Short mmCIF file of C-alpha atoms in Angstrom, two decimals:
data_model
loop_
_atom_site.label_atom_id
_atom_site.label_comp_id
_atom_site.label_asym_id
_atom_site.label_seq_id
_atom_site.Cartn_x
_atom_site.Cartn_y
_atom_site.Cartn_z
CA MET A 6 -0.06 -0.04 0.12
CA SER A 7 1.54 3.19 -0.90
CA ALA A 8 1.56 6.63 1.40
CA ALA A 9 -1.31 8.89 0.54
CA ALA A 10 -0.19 12.34 -0.39
CA GLY A 11 0.72 14.46 2.28
CA THR A 12 1.75 12.01 4.73
CA VAL A 13 4.90 10.20 5.74
CA SER A 14 5.45 6.66 5.18
CA LEU A 15 6.59 4.72 8.49
CA GLY A 16 6.69 1.33 6.48
CA PRO A 17 10.36 -0.09 6.12
CA VAL A 18 12.55 1.60 3.52
CA ARG A 19 12.65 -0.28 0.37
CA GLY A 20 14.17 -0.17 -3.03
CA ILE A 21 17.64 1.65 -3.90
CA ARG A 22 17.68 3.31 -0.40
CA ARG A 23 17.65 -0.07 1.19
CA VAL A 24 20.63 -1.48 -0.93
CA LYS A 25 22.59 1.50 -0.24
CA ASP A 26 21.78 1.44 3.46
CA THR A 27 22.81 -2.42 3.51
CA GLY A 28 26.14 -1.56 1.30
CA PHE A 29 27.49 1.28 3.71
CA THR A 30 26.78 -0.82 6.81
CA VAL A 31 28.91 -3.53 5.44
CA PHE A 32 31.57 -1.33 4.27
CA LEU A 33 32.11 0.09 7.54
CA TRP A 34 32.07 -3.02 9.43
CA THR A 35 34.48 -4.44 7.13
CA CYS A 36 36.61 -1.12 7.87
CA ALA A 37 36.27 -1.42 11.22
CA GLY A 38 37.44 -5.22 11.11
CA LEU A 39 40.48 -4.43 9.16
CA ALA A 40 41.60 -1.87 11.53
CA LEU A 41 41.38 -4.70 14.09
CA VAL A 42 43.30 -7.07 12.32
CA PRO A 43 46.94 -6.03 12.90
CA LEU A 44 46.40 -5.51 16.59
CA THR A 45 44.90 -8.89 16.82
CA TRP A 46 47.67 -10.32 15.01
CA ILE A 47 50.48 -8.86 17.00
CA ALA A 48 48.74 -9.57 20.31
CA VAL A 49 48.07 -13.32 19.30
CA TYR A 50 51.49 -13.39 17.72
CA VAL A 51 53.54 -12.07 20.68
CA VAL A 52 51.25 -14.07 23.03
CA SER A 53 52.05 -17.56 21.20
CA LYS A 54 55.69 -16.85 20.99
CA GLY A 55 56.12 -15.32 24.42
CA VAL A 56 54.02 -17.63 26.89
CA GLY A 57 56.48 -20.11 26.92
CA ALA A 58 59.50 -18.57 28.23
CA LEU A 59 56.95 -16.98 31.49
CA SER A 60 58.08 -19.38 34.19
CA TRP A 61 59.28 -18.78 37.87
CA ASN A 62 62.51 -18.28 36.67
CA PHE A 63 61.90 -15.79 34.18
CA PHE A 64 60.27 -13.37 37.03
CA THR A 65 62.67 -14.21 39.56
CA LYS A 66 66.24 -14.90 38.25
CA GLU A 67 69.07 -13.20 36.82
CA PRO A 68 70.50 -14.17 33.45
CA ALA A 69 71.92 -17.45 33.61
CA GLY A 70 75.50 -18.58 32.18
CA PRO A 71 75.48 -18.75 28.07
CA LEU A 72 75.61 -22.54 28.29
CA ASN A 73 72.14 -22.93 29.88
CA PRO A 74 70.12 -19.43 29.12
CA GLN A 75 66.72 -20.78 29.70
CA GLN A 76 67.61 -21.68 33.31
CA GLY A 77 67.71 -17.79 34.25
CA GLY A 78 65.43 -14.81 33.65
CA ILE A 79 65.30 -11.09 33.71
CA VAL A 80 64.15 -9.95 37.05
CA GLN A 81 66.80 -7.23 37.09
CA SER A 82 64.86 -5.86 33.95
CA PHE A 83 61.57 -5.64 35.74
CA VAL A 84 63.35 -4.05 38.81
CA GLY A 85 65.38 -1.78 36.50
CA THR A 86 62.08 -0.66 34.51
CA GLY A 87 60.32 0.03 37.94
CA LEU A 88 63.27 2.23 39.11
CA ILE A 89 63.62 4.15 36.01
CA VAL A 90 59.82 4.69 35.11
CA GLY A 91 59.19 5.50 38.91
CA ILE A 92 62.03 8.21 38.68
CA ALA A 93 60.36 9.56 35.63
CA THR A 94 56.72 9.43 37.17
CA VAL A 95 57.75 11.14 40.36
CA ILE A 96 59.23 13.88 38.68
CA ALA A 97 57.12 14.04 35.34
CA VAL A 98 53.73 13.82 36.82
CA PRO A 99 53.62 16.79 39.43
CA LEU A 100 55.66 19.15 36.84
CA GLY A 101 53.03 17.95 33.95
CA ILE A 102 49.99 18.70 36.36
CA LEU A 103 51.17 21.82 37.11
CA ALA A 104 51.88 22.61 33.72
CA GLY A 105 48.41 21.98 33.02
CA ILE A 106 46.88 23.88 35.77
CA TYR A 107 48.63 27.16 34.67
CA LEU A 108 47.65 26.46 31.00
CA ALA A 109 43.83 25.61 31.73
CA GLU A 110 43.47 27.86 34.82
CA TYR A 111 45.81 30.80 34.78
CA GLY A 112 47.99 30.91 31.59
CA LYS A 113 47.19 33.49 28.81
CA GLY A 114 49.13 35.50 26.38
CA ARG A 115 52.56 34.64 25.48
CA THR A 116 54.12 32.62 28.25
CA ALA A 117 50.87 30.14 27.95
CA SER A 118 51.59 29.92 24.08
CA GLY A 119 55.15 29.31 24.64
CA ILE A 120 54.87 26.74 27.24
CA ARG A 121 52.20 25.06 25.21
CA LEU A 122 54.51 24.98 22.02
CA VAL A 123 57.28 23.66 24.22
CA ALA A 124 54.74 20.90 24.95
CA TYR A 125 53.55 20.14 21.67
CA VAL A 126 57.35 20.17 20.10
CA LEU A 127 58.44 17.58 23.02
CA LEU A 128 55.26 15.27 22.29
CA SER A 129 56.61 14.85 18.64
CA THR A 130 60.24 14.85 19.60
CA PRO A 131 61.76 11.39 18.36
CA SER A 132 62.49 9.52 21.78
CA ILE A 133 66.06 8.95 20.77
CA VAL A 134 66.76 12.91 20.76
CA ALA A 135 65.42 12.75 24.41
CA GLY A 136 68.03 10.07 24.92
CA ALA A 137 70.69 11.95 23.12
CA PHE A 138 69.98 15.18 25.09
CA ILE A 139 69.92 13.68 28.35
CA TRP A 140 73.27 11.75 27.62
CA ALA A 141 74.91 14.83 26.92
CA LEU A 142 73.51 16.48 29.66
CA VAL A 143 73.56 14.17 32.49
CA VAL A 144 75.69 10.94 31.58
CA VAL A 145 78.64 12.97 30.53
CA ALA A 146 78.32 15.31 33.39
CA LEU A 147 78.23 12.34 35.90
CA GLY A 148 80.49 10.31 34.15
CA ASN A 149 78.35 7.47 33.82
CA PHE A 150 75.21 5.69 32.64
CA SER A 151 72.51 5.41 35.40
CA ALA A 152 68.71 4.76 36.33
CA LEU A 153 68.75 8.47 36.93
CA ALA A 154 69.78 9.54 33.30
CA GLY A 155 67.34 6.83 32.08
CA GLY A 156 64.51 8.21 34.40
CA LEU A 157 65.36 11.93 33.32
CA SER A 158 65.24 10.96 29.56
CA LEU A 159 61.84 9.52 29.87
CA VAL A 160 60.69 12.48 31.80
CA VAL A 161 61.29 14.51 28.54
CA LEU A 162 58.67 12.18 27.05
CA MET A 163 56.29 11.89 29.80
CA TRP A 164 56.12 15.63 30.84
CA PRO A 165 54.27 17.07 27.74
CA ILE A 166 51.92 14.16 27.73
CA VAL A 167 50.71 14.77 31.38
CA ALA A 168 50.95 18.43 30.81
CA ILE A 169 48.52 18.40 27.30
CA ALA A 170 46.36 15.75 28.85
CA SER A 171 45.86 17.35 32.13
CA GLU A 172 45.14 20.88 30.50
CA ALA A 173 42.39 19.11 28.35
CA VAL A 174 40.68 17.45 31.26
CA LEU A 175 40.90 20.58 33.60
CA ARG A 176 39.42 22.61 30.85
CA LEU A 177 36.32 20.06 30.90
CA VAL A 178 35.42 21.21 34.10
CA PRO A 179 32.19 23.44 33.93
CA GLN A 180 33.20 26.92 34.31
CA GLU A 181 29.90 27.32 36.70
CA LEU A 182 31.82 25.03 39.34
CA ARG A 183 34.76 27.55 39.59
CA GLU A 184 32.29 30.35 39.75
CA GLY A 185 30.24 28.65 42.29
CA ALA A 186 33.42 28.03 44.55
CA LEU A 187 34.81 31.37 43.97
CA ALA A 188 31.42 33.18 45.03
CA LEU A 189 31.42 31.29 48.41
CA GLY A 190 34.69 33.28 48.99
CA LEU A 191 37.32 30.73 48.46
CA PRO A 192 40.49 31.84 46.91
CA ARG A 193 41.53 30.73 43.58
CA TRP A 194 44.28 28.01 44.53
CA LYS A 195 41.54 26.49 46.61
CA THR A 196 38.88 26.53 44.12
CA ILE A 197 41.07 24.64 41.66
CA VAL A 198 42.64 22.24 44.50
CA ARG A 199 39.27 21.55 46.34
CA VAL A 200 36.85 21.68 43.35
CA VAL A 201 38.05 21.81 40.22
CA MET A 202 41.07 18.93 40.43
CA PRO A 203 38.48 16.45 42.14
CA THR A 204 36.13 17.09 39.73
CA ALA A 205 38.72 16.20 36.92
CA GLY A 206 39.92 13.67 39.21
CA ALA A 207 39.86 10.36 36.95
CA GLY A 208 40.73 12.21 34.01
CA LEU A 209 44.04 13.58 35.82
CA LEU A 210 44.66 9.56 36.41
CA THR A 211 43.92 9.09 32.77
CA ALA A 212 46.92 11.26 31.90
CA VAL A 213 49.44 9.97 34.25
CA MET A 214 48.46 6.22 33.07
CA LEU A 215 48.57 7.06 29.28
CA ALA A 216 52.44 8.82 29.83
CA VAL A 217 53.22 5.65 32.19
CA ALA A 218 52.18 3.59 29.17
CA ARG A 219 54.15 5.25 26.68
CA ALA A 220 57.28 5.36 29.16
CA LEU A 221 57.29 1.50 29.70
CA GLY A 222 58.14 0.48 26.12
CA GLU A 223 60.49 3.08 25.48
CA THR A 224 64.22 1.79 24.26
CA ALA A 225 66.22 4.08 22.53
CA PRO A 226 66.69 6.73 25.25
CA ILE A 227 67.22 4.05 27.79
CA LEU A 228 69.76 2.46 25.88
CA LEU A 229 71.57 5.86 25.77
CA THR A 230 71.21 6.70 29.50
CA ALA A 231 70.72 3.94 31.44
CA LEU A 232 72.80 1.41 29.31
CA GLY A 233 71.69 -1.88 30.89
CA ASN A 234 72.85 -4.29 33.55
CA ASP A 235 72.84 -8.14 33.82
CA HIS A 236 72.47 -7.85 37.97
CA ILE A 237 69.72 -6.27 40.02
CA ASN A 238 70.49 -2.61 40.55
CA THR A 239 68.57 -0.42 42.95
CA ASP A 240 71.11 2.46 43.09
CA ILE A 241 69.80 5.33 41.18
CA ARG A 242 73.68 6.24 40.39
CA ALA A 243 74.41 3.07 38.51
CA PRO A 244 73.83 1.51 35.09
CA THR A 245 70.29 -0.10 35.16
CA ASP A 246 68.51 -2.82 32.86
CA ALA A 247 65.01 -2.14 31.56
CA VAL A 248 62.58 -4.93 29.80
CA PRO A 249 62.52 -3.07 26.35
CA LEU A 250 66.38 -2.68 26.44
CA ARG A 251 66.84 -6.52 27.28
CA VAL A 252 64.20 -7.45 24.92
CA TYR A 253 66.19 -5.53 22.17
CA ASP A 254 69.61 -7.14 23.52
CA TYR A 255 68.38 -10.78 23.36
CA ALA A 256 66.69 -10.31 19.93
CA ARG A 257 70.02 -9.31 18.37
CA THR A 258 71.55 -12.44 19.69
CA PRO A 259 71.73 -15.63 17.69
CA VAL A 260 70.82 -17.66 20.57
CA GLU A 261 67.40 -19.35 20.22
CA ALA A 262 66.68 -19.65 23.90
CA LEU A 263 67.35 -15.71 24.40
CA HIS A 264 64.88 -15.13 21.63
CA SER A 265 62.19 -17.05 23.51
CA ILE A 266 63.15 -14.82 26.56
CA ALA A 267 63.03 -11.71 24.49
CA TRP A 268 59.34 -12.85 23.54
CA GLY A 269 58.27 -13.18 26.98
CA GLY A 270 59.55 -9.82 27.85
CA ALA A 271 57.66 -8.13 24.87
CA LEU A 272 54.51 -9.97 26.15
CA VAL A 273 55.10 -8.86 29.85
CA LEU A 274 55.29 -5.18 28.26
CA LEU A 275 52.31 -5.78 25.93
CA ALA A 276 50.34 -6.66 28.67
CA ALA A 277 51.10 -4.03 31.04
CA VAL A 278 50.59 -1.12 28.21
CA LEU A 279 47.18 -2.87 27.49
CA PHE A 280 46.14 -2.66 30.85
CA LEU A 281 47.24 0.63 31.71
CA ALA A 282 45.42 1.92 28.25
CA ILE A 283 42.23 0.06 29.17
CA SER A 284 42.20 1.44 32.79
CA ALA A 285 42.79 4.82 31.39
CA ARG A 286 39.66 4.38 29.18
CA ILE A 287 37.54 2.90 31.75
CA LEU A 288 38.29 5.64 33.86
CA SER A 289 37.95 8.51 31.42
CA ASN A 290 34.29 7.03 30.30
CA ARG A 291 33.54 7.12 34.11
CA GLN A 292 34.44 10.75 34.22
CA GLN A 293 32.56 11.85 31.39
CA LYS A 294 29.31 10.58 32.83
CA ARG A 295 30.17 12.08 35.97
CA ILE A 296 30.76 15.80 34.68
CA ALA A 297 27.90 15.37 32.69
CA MET B 23 19.58 52.56 54.92
CA ARG B 24 21.74 51.43 52.45
CA LYS B 25 23.46 48.12 52.37
CA VAL B 26 24.70 48.04 48.57
CA GLU B 27 24.96 51.03 46.22
CA THR B 28 26.43 51.67 43.00
CA VAL B 29 27.80 54.69 42.03
CA ASP B 30 27.97 55.49 38.29
CA LEU B 31 29.30 52.01 37.67
CA ASP B 32 30.48 51.51 34.25
CA ALA B 33 31.66 48.03 33.03
CA TRP B 34 33.25 46.45 29.93
CA PHE B 35 33.81 43.12 28.43
CA GLY B 36 37.09 43.85 26.14
CA SER B 37 36.22 47.12 24.24
CA ASN B 38 32.45 46.08 24.55
CA HIS B 39 31.02 48.86 27.01
CA VAL B 40 27.89 46.94 28.63
CA LEU B 41 27.25 49.12 31.86
CA HIS B 42 26.80 53.00 31.71
CA ASP B 43 26.57 55.24 34.90
CA VAL B 44 24.33 52.54 36.74
CA SER B 45 22.97 53.60 40.14
CA LEU B 46 21.50 51.30 42.43
CA THR B 47 20.54 51.05 46.11
CA ALA B 48 19.89 48.03 48.04
CA ARG B 49 18.31 47.92 51.16
CA PRO B 50 18.53 45.56 54.17
CA GLY B 51 15.32 43.54 54.60
CA SER B 52 14.28 44.19 51.20
CA VAL B 53 14.50 42.53 47.64
CA THR B 54 15.53 44.59 45.01
CA ALA B 55 14.88 43.34 41.24
CA ILE B 56 16.82 44.08 38.24
CA ILE B 57 14.57 43.57 35.11
CA GLY B 58 15.04 44.27 31.52
CA PRO B 59 15.56 42.31 28.19
CA SER B 60 17.93 39.75 27.30
CA GLY B 61 21.36 41.31 26.71
CA CYS B 62 20.74 44.36 28.60
CA GLY B 63 23.39 44.05 31.22
CA LYS B 64 21.36 42.94 33.89
CA SER B 65 23.51 39.77 34.75
CA THR B 66 26.79 41.99 34.45
CA LEU B 67 25.34 44.38 37.20
CA ILE B 68 24.61 41.79 39.68
CA ARG B 69 27.70 40.20 39.05
CA CYS B 70 29.89 43.44 39.54
CA LEU B 71 28.42 43.63 43.05
CA ASN B 72 30.29 40.91 44.25
CA ARG B 73 33.26 41.34 42.22
CA MET B 74 32.33 38.01 39.87
CA HIS B 75 32.35 40.13 36.82
CA GLU B 76 36.48 40.45 36.84
CA GLU B 77 36.56 36.37 36.70
CA VAL B 78 35.89 37.09 33.09
CA ARG B 79 38.79 37.77 30.73
CA GLY B 80 39.06 41.00 29.77
CA ALA B 81 36.17 42.29 31.86
CA ARG B 82 36.45 45.79 33.67
CA VAL B 83 35.14 48.00 35.91
CA GLU B 84 34.85 51.73 36.73
CA GLY B 85 33.02 53.58 39.45
CA LYS B 86 32.01 52.38 43.20
CA VAL B 87 29.97 49.84 44.52
CA LEU B 88 29.66 50.71 48.51
CA PHE B 89 29.12 48.11 50.75
CA ASP B 90 28.31 49.44 54.20
CA GLY B 91 29.88 52.37 52.71
CA THR B 92 32.98 50.96 51.85
CA ASP B 93 34.02 50.68 48.20
CA ILE B 94 34.76 46.90 47.31
CA TYR B 95 36.63 48.28 44.52
CA GLY B 96 39.12 50.04 46.78
CA THR B 97 42.60 49.14 46.58
CA ASP B 98 43.16 47.42 49.91
CA VAL B 99 39.96 45.30 49.34
CA ASP B 100 40.35 41.50 48.98
CA PRO B 101 37.39 39.96 46.63
CA VAL B 102 37.67 36.70 48.68
CA ALA B 103 36.62 38.79 51.36
CA VAL B 104 33.91 40.75 49.65
CA ARG B 105 32.35 37.20 48.29
CA ARG B 106 32.10 35.91 52.05
CA ARG B 107 30.21 38.41 52.84
CA ILE B 108 28.07 39.11 49.54
CA GLY B 109 26.77 35.50 48.29
CA MET B 110 25.62 34.44 45.07
CA VAL B 111 23.25 31.95 43.52
CA PHE B 112 23.82 31.60 39.62
CA GLN B 113 20.98 30.80 36.72
CA ARG B 114 21.97 27.09 36.57
CA PRO B 115 22.00 24.98 39.67
CA ASN B 116 25.75 24.15 40.10
CA PRO B 117 26.36 21.85 43.16
CA PHE B 118 29.69 20.38 43.25
CA PRO B 119 29.65 16.95 41.74
CA THR B 120 32.14 15.31 44.04
CA MET B 121 30.79 16.14 47.15
CA SER B 122 27.79 14.96 48.87
CA ILE B 123 24.72 16.87 49.61
CA LEU B 124 25.61 17.94 53.27
CA ASP B 125 29.39 18.52 52.16
CA ASN B 126 27.92 20.84 49.35
CA ALA B 127 25.93 22.55 51.89
CA THR B 128 28.83 23.16 54.25
CA ALA B 129 31.53 23.64 51.22
CA GLY B 130 32.31 27.41 51.73
CA LEU B 131 32.86 26.70 55.73
CA ARG B 132 35.06 23.73 55.30
CA LEU B 133 37.15 25.06 52.62
CA SER B 134 37.50 28.37 54.29
CA GLY B 135 40.60 27.60 56.24
CA GLU B 136 39.04 28.20 59.52
CA ARG B 137 39.05 24.86 61.80
CA ILE B 138 35.25 23.80 62.56
CA PRO B 139 34.71 20.75 64.16
CA ARG B 140 32.70 18.59 62.47
CA SER B 141 29.62 18.41 64.76
CA LYS B 142 29.58 21.99 64.49
CA LEU B 143 29.89 21.81 60.82
CA THR B 144 27.01 19.23 60.61
CA GLU B 145 24.98 21.80 62.75
CA ARG B 146 25.34 24.70 60.53
CA GLY B 147 24.83 22.42 57.44
CA GLU B 148 21.51 21.70 58.89
CA ARG B 149 20.71 25.05 59.62
CA ALA B 150 21.70 26.46 56.22
CA LEU B 151 19.47 23.41 54.56
CA ARG B 152 16.53 24.33 56.53
CA ALA B 153 16.71 27.88 55.63
CA ALA B 154 16.84 26.80 52.10
CA GLY B 155 13.73 24.89 52.68
CA LEU B 156 15.45 21.68 51.80
CA TRP B 157 15.97 20.02 55.36
CA ASP B 158 13.02 17.64 54.96
CA GLU B 159 13.72 16.54 51.87
CA VAL B 160 17.29 15.53 52.12
CA LYS B 161 17.58 14.91 56.19
CA ASP B 162 17.75 10.93 55.44
CA ARG B 163 20.32 11.00 52.21
CA LEU B 164 22.67 13.81 53.23
CA ASP B 165 25.62 11.40 52.27
CA GLU B 166 24.24 11.16 48.49
CA PRO B 167 26.16 13.33 45.78
CA GLY B 168 24.67 16.47 45.49
CA GLY B 169 23.94 16.03 41.71
CA ARG B 170 21.11 13.36 42.23
CA LEU B 171 18.69 15.94 43.47
CA SER B 172 16.19 17.24 41.20
CA GLY B 173 16.92 20.57 39.62
CA GLY B 174 14.98 22.67 41.71
CA GLN B 175 16.50 20.53 44.90
CA GLN B 176 19.75 21.22 43.26
CA GLN B 177 19.10 25.18 43.26
CA ARG B 178 17.88 25.20 47.04
CA LEU B 179 21.07 23.21 47.64
CA CYS B 180 23.25 25.92 46.14
CA ILE B 181 21.02 28.47 48.12
CA ALA B 182 21.91 26.73 51.31
CA ARG B 183 25.47 26.38 50.32
CA ALA B 184 25.71 30.28 49.96
CA LEU B 185 23.74 30.53 53.06
CA ALA B 186 26.05 28.53 55.17
CA VAL B 187 29.03 31.09 55.07
CA GLU B 188 26.52 33.45 56.95
CA PRO B 189 26.87 36.39 54.26
CA GLU B 190 24.81 39.57 54.86
CA VAL B 191 23.78 39.94 51.23
CA ILE B 192 22.45 37.45 48.74
CA LEU B 193 22.89 38.05 44.93
CA LEU B 194 20.41 35.87 42.89
CA ASP B 195 21.28 35.66 39.16
CA GLU B 196 18.15 34.53 37.39
CA PRO B 197 18.10 31.41 39.94
CA ALA B 198 14.67 30.16 38.46
CA SER B 199 14.93 30.33 35.07
CA ALA B 200 16.51 26.89 34.53
CA LEU B 201 13.53 25.22 36.56
CA ASP B 202 10.04 23.99 36.42
CA PRO B 203 7.06 26.33 37.83
CA ALA B 204 6.61 24.45 41.10
CA SER B 205 10.06 24.63 41.80
CA THR B 206 10.15 28.28 40.68
CA LEU B 207 7.34 28.91 43.26
CA ARG B 208 9.30 27.31 46.07
CA ILE B 209 12.29 29.59 45.26
CA GLU B 210 10.14 32.72 45.21
CA GLU B 211 8.80 31.54 48.44
CA LEU B 212 12.16 31.36 49.77
CA VAL B 213 13.20 34.68 48.45
CA GLY B 214 10.45 36.11 50.72
CA ASP B 215 11.41 34.25 53.85
CA LEU B 216 14.85 35.21 53.53
CA LYS B 217 14.53 38.87 52.71
CA GLU B 218 13.84 39.08 56.74
CA ARG B 219 17.36 38.66 57.67
CA TYR B 220 19.26 39.42 54.27
CA THR B 221 19.71 42.29 51.63
CA ILE B 222 18.57 40.57 48.15
CA VAL B 223 19.19 41.15 45.01
CA ILE B 224 17.53 39.32 42.19
CA VAL B 225 17.93 39.54 38.55
CA THR B 226 15.03 38.11 36.35
CA HIS B 227 13.68 38.27 32.99
CA ASN B 228 10.38 37.45 33.96
CA MET B 229 8.58 40.40 35.12
CA GLN B 230 5.58 38.65 37.21
CA GLN B 231 8.31 37.08 39.42
CA ALA B 232 9.76 40.81 40.03
CA ALA B 233 6.45 41.93 40.74
CA ARG B 234 5.64 39.17 43.27
CA VAL B 235 8.97 39.00 45.24
CA SER B 236 10.63 42.40 45.00
CA ASP B 237 10.03 45.78 46.89
CA TRP B 238 12.39 47.51 44.42
CA THR B 239 12.74 47.41 40.98
CA LEU B 240 15.34 48.60 38.56
CA PHE B 241 14.37 48.56 34.93
CA MET B 242 17.48 48.31 32.42
CA LEU B 243 18.07 48.85 28.77
CA PHE B 244 21.21 48.78 26.58
CA GLY B 245 23.31 48.83 29.55
CA GLU B 246 21.54 52.05 31.32
CA VAL B 247 18.94 52.32 34.16
CA VAL B 248 15.70 53.59 32.90
CA GLU B 249 13.80 53.70 35.85
CA PHE B 250 14.32 52.61 39.38
CA GLY B 251 11.81 52.81 42.48
CA PRO B 252 9.58 50.89 44.59
CA THR B 253 8.14 47.79 42.62
CA GLU B 254 4.59 48.85 42.98
CA LYS B 255 5.37 51.97 41.43
CA VAL B 256 7.16 50.85 38.41
CA PHE B 257 4.69 48.24 37.55
CA THR B 258 1.56 50.44 38.09
CA THR B 259 2.79 54.27 37.49
CA PRO B 260 6.19 54.19 35.85
CA ASP B 261 7.47 57.72 35.05
CA ASP B 262 8.97 56.30 31.85
CA LYS B 263 7.10 55.54 29.02
CA ARG B 264 9.80 53.06 28.06
CA THR B 265 9.32 51.26 31.44
CA GLU B 266 5.39 51.26 30.79
CA ASP B 267 5.91 49.74 27.30
CA TYR B 268 8.14 46.88 28.72
CA VAL B 269 6.03 46.21 32.15
CA THR B 270 2.77 46.04 29.95
CA GLY B 271 4.58 43.67 27.50
CA ARG B 272 4.66 45.65 24.59
CA PHE B 273 8.51 44.81 23.73
CA GLY B 274 10.94 42.60 25.77
#
């Protein structure tokens, strides 16, 4: 039955429009599927190659001798990555959040655009440049490679991520809340610390997690600054190992057993980064809901 | 008796001159309404009365706003201290989303820096919620987030939050324009109750509301005061033709 003139047909769409609709739906699903292929492939491949290396020894032992490498582990890399990324986080997070607060709440004019420009330039700086910079500044000055230098090179990479992301989440906090707090007779800094930052809370945490995820996997700057170490090191002034560095080293050797350990290291890194990225995503979704 | 008085007040946003020589007087125990069409500078004027205007980038003020005879734009006046004594409620309810109902009501006290014992805080929170006519509706759910209340309740929570710091003047910037008629009525009744103890200035684009709640009315047009007088006079026998046209609904 055809619709009478002047009324709107509410029946299902037919004919060419229907075909077009189906065509586009299929096309878009295919695109989404194609985008997922490389990610899934990498994940599956790394898991299949690396899962065999995961053992008690892998997580608890230092590397064994060349005769029986599979007896050893890379505990020194885990400890080292914790130390280096820890140092970087402790420095980059407060500085990054302070910069974000400045840009979102106070900054105007040249100073603010200057800081923002520096942050964006650093954000797209190749990580090996950050490594070379800290090598020249810290390693050469102190006379040796160290966890401290490694951490500082990661600060160069983490700071802009934290600064830019925290500026963005602070700007999402509605202006009405700032005015509400100011109208109660609260000073500006207290308005920021007690009302704006708690409201942005999870968003700020997301910024930190993204930065940590980035730092975890960096190899080049660590190579030039922390160097690596076959033993557990907890002295921030001494050369220190890191997981991505160990993966890089082992992947270049001809020893089959070490390749397997490298895959194991890659798997652990991938899992950690995925965990951080997914947590960040969940937190920021919750945050959106709360503000709205 | 003058609690708040503006003298030749001018205000700008950047190069946009939005208030011209405004003179307004608000008396204790009375409600002063500011009316006028959209964009006439009502909100800017009320925001000048507790120095909120300057929180907008590029905003500027000239002239005087006297509070008990002291110019709040004087050189040694702290805007924070001004806002403690001249509270404000905004157009859209803005309870703090991370705080419970009770914490919202006591936010100004808790964050002020003075040390107030918890029991005292709860007591003052209750008093403020009662004064805002919200206590009976929320007394069993004080720990729930403030954002879970209805729009009208949120607005009364914001009024409670403003009352808790015990100001002397309360500025209401279109406090009911985002609310339904029933909630609007409650807010209007509340304004009637509160004027006993506070000096109230209210911005509204609703003329009936101004006629119902206020004792004094100031009518503005294009950033200038057209007429200021007792509400009854402004609405029945205004001096200016433009006032008459506006209050009788011929434009606006």
